[in-house]
PDB file of C-alpha atoms in Angstrom:
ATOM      1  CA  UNK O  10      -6.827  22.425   2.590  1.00  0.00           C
ATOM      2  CA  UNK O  11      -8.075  19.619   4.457  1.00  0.00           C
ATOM      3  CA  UNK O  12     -11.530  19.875   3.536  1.00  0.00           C
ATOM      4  CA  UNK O  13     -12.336  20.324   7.591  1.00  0.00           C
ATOM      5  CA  UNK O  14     -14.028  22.838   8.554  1.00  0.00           C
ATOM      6  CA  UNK O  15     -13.699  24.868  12.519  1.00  0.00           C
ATOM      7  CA  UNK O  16     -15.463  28.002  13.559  1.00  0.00           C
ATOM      8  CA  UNK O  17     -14.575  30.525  15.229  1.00  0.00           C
ATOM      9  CA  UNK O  18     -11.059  30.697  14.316  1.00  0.00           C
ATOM     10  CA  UNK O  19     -10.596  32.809  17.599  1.00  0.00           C
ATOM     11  CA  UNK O  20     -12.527  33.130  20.902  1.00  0.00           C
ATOM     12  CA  UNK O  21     -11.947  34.812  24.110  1.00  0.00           C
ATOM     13  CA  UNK O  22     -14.166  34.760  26.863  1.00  0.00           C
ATOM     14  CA  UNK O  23     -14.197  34.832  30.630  1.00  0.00           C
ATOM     15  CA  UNK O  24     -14.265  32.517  33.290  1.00  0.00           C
ATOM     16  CA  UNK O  25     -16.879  30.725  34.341  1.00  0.00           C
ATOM     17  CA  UNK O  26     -18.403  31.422  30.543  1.00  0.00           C
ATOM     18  CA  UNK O  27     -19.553  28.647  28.078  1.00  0.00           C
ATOM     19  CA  UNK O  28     -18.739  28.010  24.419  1.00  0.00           C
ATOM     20  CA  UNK O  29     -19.275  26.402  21.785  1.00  0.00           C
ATOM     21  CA  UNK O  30     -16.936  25.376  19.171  1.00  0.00           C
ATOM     22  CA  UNK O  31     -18.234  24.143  15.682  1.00  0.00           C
ATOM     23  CA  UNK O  32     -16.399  21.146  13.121  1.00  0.00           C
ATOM     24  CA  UNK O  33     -17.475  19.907   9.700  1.00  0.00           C
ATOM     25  CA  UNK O  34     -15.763  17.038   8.739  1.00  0.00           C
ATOM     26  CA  UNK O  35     -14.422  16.323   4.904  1.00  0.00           C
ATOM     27  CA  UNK O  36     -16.882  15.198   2.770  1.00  0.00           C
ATOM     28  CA  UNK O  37     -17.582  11.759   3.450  1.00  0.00           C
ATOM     29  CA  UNK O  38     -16.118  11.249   6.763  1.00  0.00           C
ATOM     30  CA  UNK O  39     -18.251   9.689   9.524  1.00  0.00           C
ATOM     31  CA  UNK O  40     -15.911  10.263  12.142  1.00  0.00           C
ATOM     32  CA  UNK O  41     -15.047  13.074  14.234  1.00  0.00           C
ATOM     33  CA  UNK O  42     -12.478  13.814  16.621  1.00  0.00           C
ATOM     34  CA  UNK O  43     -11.703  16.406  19.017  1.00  0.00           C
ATOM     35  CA  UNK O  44      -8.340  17.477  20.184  1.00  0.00           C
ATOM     36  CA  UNK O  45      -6.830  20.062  22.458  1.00  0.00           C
ATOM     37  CA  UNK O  46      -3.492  21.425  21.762  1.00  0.00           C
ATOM     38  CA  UNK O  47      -1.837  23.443  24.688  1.00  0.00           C
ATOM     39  CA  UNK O  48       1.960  24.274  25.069  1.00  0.00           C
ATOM     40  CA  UNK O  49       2.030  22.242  28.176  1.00  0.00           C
ATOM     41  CA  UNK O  50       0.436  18.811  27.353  1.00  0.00           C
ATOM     42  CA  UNK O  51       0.754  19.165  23.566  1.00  0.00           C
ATOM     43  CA  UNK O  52      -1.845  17.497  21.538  1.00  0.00           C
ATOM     44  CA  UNK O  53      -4.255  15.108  23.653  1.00  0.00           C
ATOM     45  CA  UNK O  54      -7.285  13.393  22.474  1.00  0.00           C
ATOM     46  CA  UNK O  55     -10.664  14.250  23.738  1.00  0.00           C
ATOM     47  CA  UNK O  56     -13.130  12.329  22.321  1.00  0.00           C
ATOM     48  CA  UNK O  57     -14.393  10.157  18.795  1.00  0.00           C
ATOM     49  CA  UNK O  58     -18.083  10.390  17.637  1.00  0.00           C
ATOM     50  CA  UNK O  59     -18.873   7.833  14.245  1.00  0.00           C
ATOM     51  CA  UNK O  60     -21.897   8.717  12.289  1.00  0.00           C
ATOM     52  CA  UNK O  61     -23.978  10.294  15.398  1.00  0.00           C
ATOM     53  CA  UNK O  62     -22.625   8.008  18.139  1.00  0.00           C
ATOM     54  CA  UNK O  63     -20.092   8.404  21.088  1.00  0.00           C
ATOM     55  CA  UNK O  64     -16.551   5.831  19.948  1.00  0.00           C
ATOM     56  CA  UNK O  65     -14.601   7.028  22.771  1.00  0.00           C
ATOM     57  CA  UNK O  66     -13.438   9.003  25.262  1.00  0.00           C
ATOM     58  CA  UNK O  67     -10.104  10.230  26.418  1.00  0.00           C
ATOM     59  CA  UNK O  68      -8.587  13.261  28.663  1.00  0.00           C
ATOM     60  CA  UNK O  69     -11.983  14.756  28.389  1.00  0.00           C
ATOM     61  CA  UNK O  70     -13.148  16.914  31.142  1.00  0.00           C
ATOM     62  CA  UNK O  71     -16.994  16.656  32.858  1.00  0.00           C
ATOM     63  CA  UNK O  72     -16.849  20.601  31.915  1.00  0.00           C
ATOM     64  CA  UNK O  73     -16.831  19.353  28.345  1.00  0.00           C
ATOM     65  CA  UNK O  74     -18.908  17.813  26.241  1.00  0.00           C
ATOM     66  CA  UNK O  75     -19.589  17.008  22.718  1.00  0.00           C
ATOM     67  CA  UNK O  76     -21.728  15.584  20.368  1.00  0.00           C
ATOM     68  CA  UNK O  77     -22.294  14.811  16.202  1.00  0.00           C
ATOM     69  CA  UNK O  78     -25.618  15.534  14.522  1.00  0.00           C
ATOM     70  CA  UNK O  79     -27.674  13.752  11.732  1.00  0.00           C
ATOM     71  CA  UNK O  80     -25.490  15.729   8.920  1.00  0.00           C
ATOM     72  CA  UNK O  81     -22.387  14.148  11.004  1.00  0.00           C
ATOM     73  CA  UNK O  82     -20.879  18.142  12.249  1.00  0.00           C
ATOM     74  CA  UNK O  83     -20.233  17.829  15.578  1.00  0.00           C
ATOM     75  CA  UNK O  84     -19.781  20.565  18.370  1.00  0.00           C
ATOM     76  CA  UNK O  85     -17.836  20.949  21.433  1.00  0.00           C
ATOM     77  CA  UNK O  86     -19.223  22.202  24.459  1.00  0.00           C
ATOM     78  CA  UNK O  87     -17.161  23.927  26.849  1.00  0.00           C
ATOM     79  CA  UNK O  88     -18.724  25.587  30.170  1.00  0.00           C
ATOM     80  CA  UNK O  89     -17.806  26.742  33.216  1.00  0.00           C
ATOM     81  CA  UNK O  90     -14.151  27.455  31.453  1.00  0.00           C
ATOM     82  CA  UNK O  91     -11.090  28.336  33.808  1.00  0.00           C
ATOM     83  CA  UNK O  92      -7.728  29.952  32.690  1.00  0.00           C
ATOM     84  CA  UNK O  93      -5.844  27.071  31.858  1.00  0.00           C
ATOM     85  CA  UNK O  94      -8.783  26.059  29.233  1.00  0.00           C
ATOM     86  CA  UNK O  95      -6.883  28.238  27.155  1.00  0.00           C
ATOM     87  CA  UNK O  96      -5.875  26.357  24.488  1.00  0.00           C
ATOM     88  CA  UNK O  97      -6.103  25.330  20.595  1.00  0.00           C
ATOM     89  CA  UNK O  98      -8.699  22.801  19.841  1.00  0.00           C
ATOM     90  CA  UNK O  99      -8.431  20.827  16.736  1.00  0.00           C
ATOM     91  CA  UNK O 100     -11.587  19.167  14.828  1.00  0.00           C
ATOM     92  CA  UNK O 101     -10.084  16.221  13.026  1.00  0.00           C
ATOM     93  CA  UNK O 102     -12.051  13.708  10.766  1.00  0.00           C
ATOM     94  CA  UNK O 103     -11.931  10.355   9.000  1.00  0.00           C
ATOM     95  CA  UNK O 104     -14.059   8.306   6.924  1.00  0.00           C
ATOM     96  CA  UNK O 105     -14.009   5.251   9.297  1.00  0.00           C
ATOM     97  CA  UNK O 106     -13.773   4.262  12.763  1.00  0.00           C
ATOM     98  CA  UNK O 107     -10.116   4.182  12.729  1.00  0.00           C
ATOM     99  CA  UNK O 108      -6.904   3.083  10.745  1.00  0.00           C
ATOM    100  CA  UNK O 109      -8.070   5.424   7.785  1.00  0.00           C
ATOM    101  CA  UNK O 110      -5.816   8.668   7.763  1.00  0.00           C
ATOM    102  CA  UNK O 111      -7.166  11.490  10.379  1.00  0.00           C
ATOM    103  CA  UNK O 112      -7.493  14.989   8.663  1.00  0.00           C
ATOM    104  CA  UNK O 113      -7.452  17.772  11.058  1.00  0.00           C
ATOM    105  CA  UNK O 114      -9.231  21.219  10.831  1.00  0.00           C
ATOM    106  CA  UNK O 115      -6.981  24.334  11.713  1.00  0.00           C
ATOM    107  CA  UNK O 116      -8.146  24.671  15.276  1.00  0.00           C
ATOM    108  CA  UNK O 117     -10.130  26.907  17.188  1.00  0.00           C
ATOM    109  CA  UNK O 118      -8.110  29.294  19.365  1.00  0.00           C
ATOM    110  CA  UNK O 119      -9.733  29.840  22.664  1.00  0.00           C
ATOM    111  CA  UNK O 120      -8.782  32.354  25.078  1.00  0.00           C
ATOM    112  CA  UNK O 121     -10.409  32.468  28.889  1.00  0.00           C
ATOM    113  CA  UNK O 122      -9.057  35.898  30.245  1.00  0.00           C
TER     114      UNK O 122
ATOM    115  CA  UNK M  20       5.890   9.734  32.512  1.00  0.00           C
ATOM    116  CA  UNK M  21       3.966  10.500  29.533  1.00  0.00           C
ATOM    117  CA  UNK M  22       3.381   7.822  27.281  1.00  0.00           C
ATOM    118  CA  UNK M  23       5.475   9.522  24.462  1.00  0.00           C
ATOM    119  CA  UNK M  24       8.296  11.703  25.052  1.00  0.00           C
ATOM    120  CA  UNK M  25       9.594  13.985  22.108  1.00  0.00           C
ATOM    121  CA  UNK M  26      12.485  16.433  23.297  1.00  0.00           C
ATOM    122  CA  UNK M  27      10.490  19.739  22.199  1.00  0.00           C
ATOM    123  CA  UNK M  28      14.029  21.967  21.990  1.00  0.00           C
ATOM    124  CA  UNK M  29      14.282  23.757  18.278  1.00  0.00           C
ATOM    125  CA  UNK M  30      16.303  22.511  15.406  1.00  0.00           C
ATOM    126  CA  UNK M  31      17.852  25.278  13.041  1.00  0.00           C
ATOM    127  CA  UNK M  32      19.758  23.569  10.347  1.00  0.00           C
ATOM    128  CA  UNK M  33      21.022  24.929   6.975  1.00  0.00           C
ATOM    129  CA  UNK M  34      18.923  24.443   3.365  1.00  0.00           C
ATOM    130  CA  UNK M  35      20.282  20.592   2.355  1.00  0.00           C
ATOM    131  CA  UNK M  36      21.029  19.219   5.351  1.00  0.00           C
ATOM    132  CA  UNK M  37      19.693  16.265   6.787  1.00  0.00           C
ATOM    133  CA  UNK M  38      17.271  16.578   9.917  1.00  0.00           C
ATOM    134  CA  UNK M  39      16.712  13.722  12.086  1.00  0.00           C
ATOM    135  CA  UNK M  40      14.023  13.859  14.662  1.00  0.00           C
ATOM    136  CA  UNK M  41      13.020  11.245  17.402  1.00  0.00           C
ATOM    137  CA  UNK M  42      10.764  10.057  20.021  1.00  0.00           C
ATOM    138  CA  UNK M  43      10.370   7.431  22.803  1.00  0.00           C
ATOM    139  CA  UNK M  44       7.327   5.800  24.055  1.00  0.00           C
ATOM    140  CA  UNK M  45       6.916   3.644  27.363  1.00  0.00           C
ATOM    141  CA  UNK M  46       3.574   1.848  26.027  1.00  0.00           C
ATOM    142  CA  UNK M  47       4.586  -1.691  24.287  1.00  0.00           C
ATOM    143  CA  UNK M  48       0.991  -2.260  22.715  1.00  0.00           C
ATOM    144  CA  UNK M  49       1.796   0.794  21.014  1.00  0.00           C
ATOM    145  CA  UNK M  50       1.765  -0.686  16.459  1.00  0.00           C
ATOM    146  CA  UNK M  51       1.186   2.220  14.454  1.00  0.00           C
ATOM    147  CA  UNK M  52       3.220   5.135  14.322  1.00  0.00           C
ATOM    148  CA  UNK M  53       2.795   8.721  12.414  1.00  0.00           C
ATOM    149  CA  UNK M  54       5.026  11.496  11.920  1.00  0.00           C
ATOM    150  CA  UNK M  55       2.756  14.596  11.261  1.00  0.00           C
ATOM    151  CA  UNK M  56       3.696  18.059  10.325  1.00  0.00           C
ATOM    152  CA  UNK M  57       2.133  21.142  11.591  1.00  0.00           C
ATOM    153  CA  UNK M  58       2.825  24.772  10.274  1.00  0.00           C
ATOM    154  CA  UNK M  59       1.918  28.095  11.909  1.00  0.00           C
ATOM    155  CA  UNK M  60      -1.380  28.622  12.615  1.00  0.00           C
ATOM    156  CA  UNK M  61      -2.395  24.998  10.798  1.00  0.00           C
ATOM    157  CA  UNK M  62      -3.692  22.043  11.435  1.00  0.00           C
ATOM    158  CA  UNK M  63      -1.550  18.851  11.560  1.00  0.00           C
ATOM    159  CA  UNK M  64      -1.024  16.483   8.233  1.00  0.00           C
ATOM    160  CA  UNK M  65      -0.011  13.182   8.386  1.00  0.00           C
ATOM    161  CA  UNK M  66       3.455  12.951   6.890  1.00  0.00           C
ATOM    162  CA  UNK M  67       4.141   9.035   7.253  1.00  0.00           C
ATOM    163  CA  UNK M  68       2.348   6.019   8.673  1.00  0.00           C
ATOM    164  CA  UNK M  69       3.975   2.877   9.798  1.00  0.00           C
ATOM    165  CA  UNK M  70       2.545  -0.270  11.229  1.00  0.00           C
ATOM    166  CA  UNK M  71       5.200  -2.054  13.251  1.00  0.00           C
ATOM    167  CA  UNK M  72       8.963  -2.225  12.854  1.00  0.00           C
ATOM    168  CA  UNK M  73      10.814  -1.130  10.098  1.00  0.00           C
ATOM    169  CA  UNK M  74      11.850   1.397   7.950  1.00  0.00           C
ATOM    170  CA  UNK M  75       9.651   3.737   5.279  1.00  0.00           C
ATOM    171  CA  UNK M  76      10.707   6.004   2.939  1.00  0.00           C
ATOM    172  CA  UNK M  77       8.456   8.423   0.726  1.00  0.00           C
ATOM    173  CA  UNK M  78      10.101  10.883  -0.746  1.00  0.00           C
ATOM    174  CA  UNK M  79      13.188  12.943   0.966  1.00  0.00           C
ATOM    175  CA  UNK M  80      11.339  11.688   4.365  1.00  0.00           C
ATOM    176  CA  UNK M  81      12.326   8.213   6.296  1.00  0.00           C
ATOM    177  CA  UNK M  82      10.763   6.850   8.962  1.00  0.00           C
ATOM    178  CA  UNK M  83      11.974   4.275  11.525  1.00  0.00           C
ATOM    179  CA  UNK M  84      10.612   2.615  13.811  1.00  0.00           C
ATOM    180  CA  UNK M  85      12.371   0.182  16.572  1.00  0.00           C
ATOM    181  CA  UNK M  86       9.664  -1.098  19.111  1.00  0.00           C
ATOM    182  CA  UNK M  87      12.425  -3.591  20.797  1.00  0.00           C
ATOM    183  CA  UNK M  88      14.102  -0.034  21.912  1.00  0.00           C
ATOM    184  CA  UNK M  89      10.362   1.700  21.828  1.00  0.00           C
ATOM    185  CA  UNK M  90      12.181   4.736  19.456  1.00  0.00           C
ATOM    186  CA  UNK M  91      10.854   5.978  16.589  1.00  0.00           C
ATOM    187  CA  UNK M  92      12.688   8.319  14.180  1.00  0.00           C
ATOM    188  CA  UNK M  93      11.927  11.014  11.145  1.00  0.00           C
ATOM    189  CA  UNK M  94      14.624  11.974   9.086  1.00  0.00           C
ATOM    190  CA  UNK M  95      14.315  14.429   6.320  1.00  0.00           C
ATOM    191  CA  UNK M  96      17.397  14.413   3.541  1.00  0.00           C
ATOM    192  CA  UNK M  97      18.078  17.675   1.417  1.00  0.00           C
ATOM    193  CA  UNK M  98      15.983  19.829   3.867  1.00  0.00           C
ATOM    194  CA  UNK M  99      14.164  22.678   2.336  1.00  0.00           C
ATOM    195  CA  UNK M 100      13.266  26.091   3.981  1.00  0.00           C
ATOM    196  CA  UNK M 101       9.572  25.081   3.010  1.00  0.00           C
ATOM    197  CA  UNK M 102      10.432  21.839   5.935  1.00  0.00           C
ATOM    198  CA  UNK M 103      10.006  24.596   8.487  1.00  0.00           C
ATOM    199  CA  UNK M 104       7.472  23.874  10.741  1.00  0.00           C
ATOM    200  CA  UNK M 105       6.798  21.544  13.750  1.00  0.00           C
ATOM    201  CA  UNK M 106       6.845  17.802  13.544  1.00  0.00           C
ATOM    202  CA  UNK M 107       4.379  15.710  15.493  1.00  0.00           C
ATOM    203  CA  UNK M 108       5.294  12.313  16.188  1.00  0.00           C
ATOM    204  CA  UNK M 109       1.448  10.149  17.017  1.00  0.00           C
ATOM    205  CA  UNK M 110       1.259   6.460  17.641  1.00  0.00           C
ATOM    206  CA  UNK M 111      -1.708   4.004  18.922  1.00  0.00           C
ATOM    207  CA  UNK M 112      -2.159   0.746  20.364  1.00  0.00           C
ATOM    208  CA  UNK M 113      -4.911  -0.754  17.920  1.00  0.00           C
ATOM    209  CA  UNK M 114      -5.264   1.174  14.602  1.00  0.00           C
ATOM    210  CA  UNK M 115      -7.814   3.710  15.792  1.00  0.00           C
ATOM    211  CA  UNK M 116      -7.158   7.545  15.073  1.00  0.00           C
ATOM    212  CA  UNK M 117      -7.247   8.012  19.574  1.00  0.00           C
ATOM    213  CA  UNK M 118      -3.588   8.647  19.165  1.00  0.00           C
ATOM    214  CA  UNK M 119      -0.935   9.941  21.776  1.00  0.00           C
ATOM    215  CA  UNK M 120       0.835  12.402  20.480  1.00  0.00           C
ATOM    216  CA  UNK M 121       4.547  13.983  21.260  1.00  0.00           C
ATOM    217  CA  UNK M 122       4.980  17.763  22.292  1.00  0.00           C
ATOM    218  CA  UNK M 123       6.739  18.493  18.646  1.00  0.00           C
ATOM    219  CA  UNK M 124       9.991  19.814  17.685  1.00  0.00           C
ATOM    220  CA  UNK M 125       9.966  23.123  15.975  1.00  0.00           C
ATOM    221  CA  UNK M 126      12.610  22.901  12.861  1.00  0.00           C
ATOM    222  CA  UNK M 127      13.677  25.869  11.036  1.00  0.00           C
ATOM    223  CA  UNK M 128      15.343  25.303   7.687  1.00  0.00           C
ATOM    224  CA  UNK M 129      18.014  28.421   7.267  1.00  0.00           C
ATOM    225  CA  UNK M 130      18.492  29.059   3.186  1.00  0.00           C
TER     226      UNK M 130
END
């Protein structure tokens, strides 16, 4: 067990709905990643929050957003979803800005029928 | 072209063989280099870290690493049917945990 934390495990919505996706990072950890995981792209980074602030951003769409709170979870935001949303999206955490090992969360599955 | 390019074809190989797993990469500031693993309905867990060329070896697992060729290489000795699962390979240019990741080979350890 990691010690990160992702809920729902599953979600399946419709198009054009919004979600949110919830991540608790290990004990510790200030920083929080979020991933998406799809058959096509494989694993691409999304975007890095340390202790409350934005780090970075990478294949992140303007759909999507994010942000981590005063106890440092952080949520995803996903609206206006389209079919090929569909896709696993991993929490991940460490306990610095980077070079510190990256612990990942067992995903969120999210279906958009 | 994607920055890192894993062939993501299976690998079935029998209980004790060796399994040797690979990927290319087209950035050069590319240093640090991870091989995670990933089974079913799991997260990813780092496996090895490197920083730079070379070779490290933890375990039955060795990791290589040849930036001059920009190829990077996992092999596992005595392979064990608990091996099974997909094998990530994840590298960055400056340290930080924004890594690029490979699409993952899927290796299934037969006993």
């Amino acid at each position: 067990d990691s010690g990160v934390t992702q809920t729902p495990k599953h979600l399946i919505t419709a198009t054009g709905q919004r979600v949110t996706l919830r991540c608790s990072p290990r004990s510790g950890d200030l920083s929080v990643y979020w991933y998406q995981q799809s058959l096509d792209q494989g694993l691409q980074f999304l975007i890095q929050y340390y202790n409350g602030e934005e780090r970075a951003k990478g294949n992140i769409l303007e759909r999507f957003s994010a942000q981590q709170f005063p106890d440092l979870h952080s949520e995803l935001n996903l609206s206006s979803l389209e079919l090929g949303d569909s896709a696993l999206y991993f929490c991940a955490s460490s306990v610095d800005m980077g070079n510190s090992p990256l612990h990942f969360g067992n995903g969120t599955r999210l279906t958009v029928t | 072209q994607k920055e890192v390019e894993q062939d993501p074809g299976p690998l079935s190989v029998p209980e004790g063989a060796i399994v040797s797993l690979n990927c290319t990469y087209s950035n050069s500031a590319f240093q640090y280099f991870m091989w995670y693993r990933q089974y079913s309905r799991k997260g990813p867990e780092l496996l090895m870290y490197t920083y730079s060329s070379g070779n490290k070896e933890d375990g039955r697992f060795t990791a290589q690493v040849d930036k001059s060729s920009k190829y990077i290489s996992l092999f596992i000795r005595d392979s064990q049917p608990s091996d099974s699962a997909t094998y990530l390979c994840a590298m960055s240019a400056d340290g930080n945990n924004r890594l690029a990741f490979g699409k993952g080979n899927q290796v299934v350890v037969i006993p």
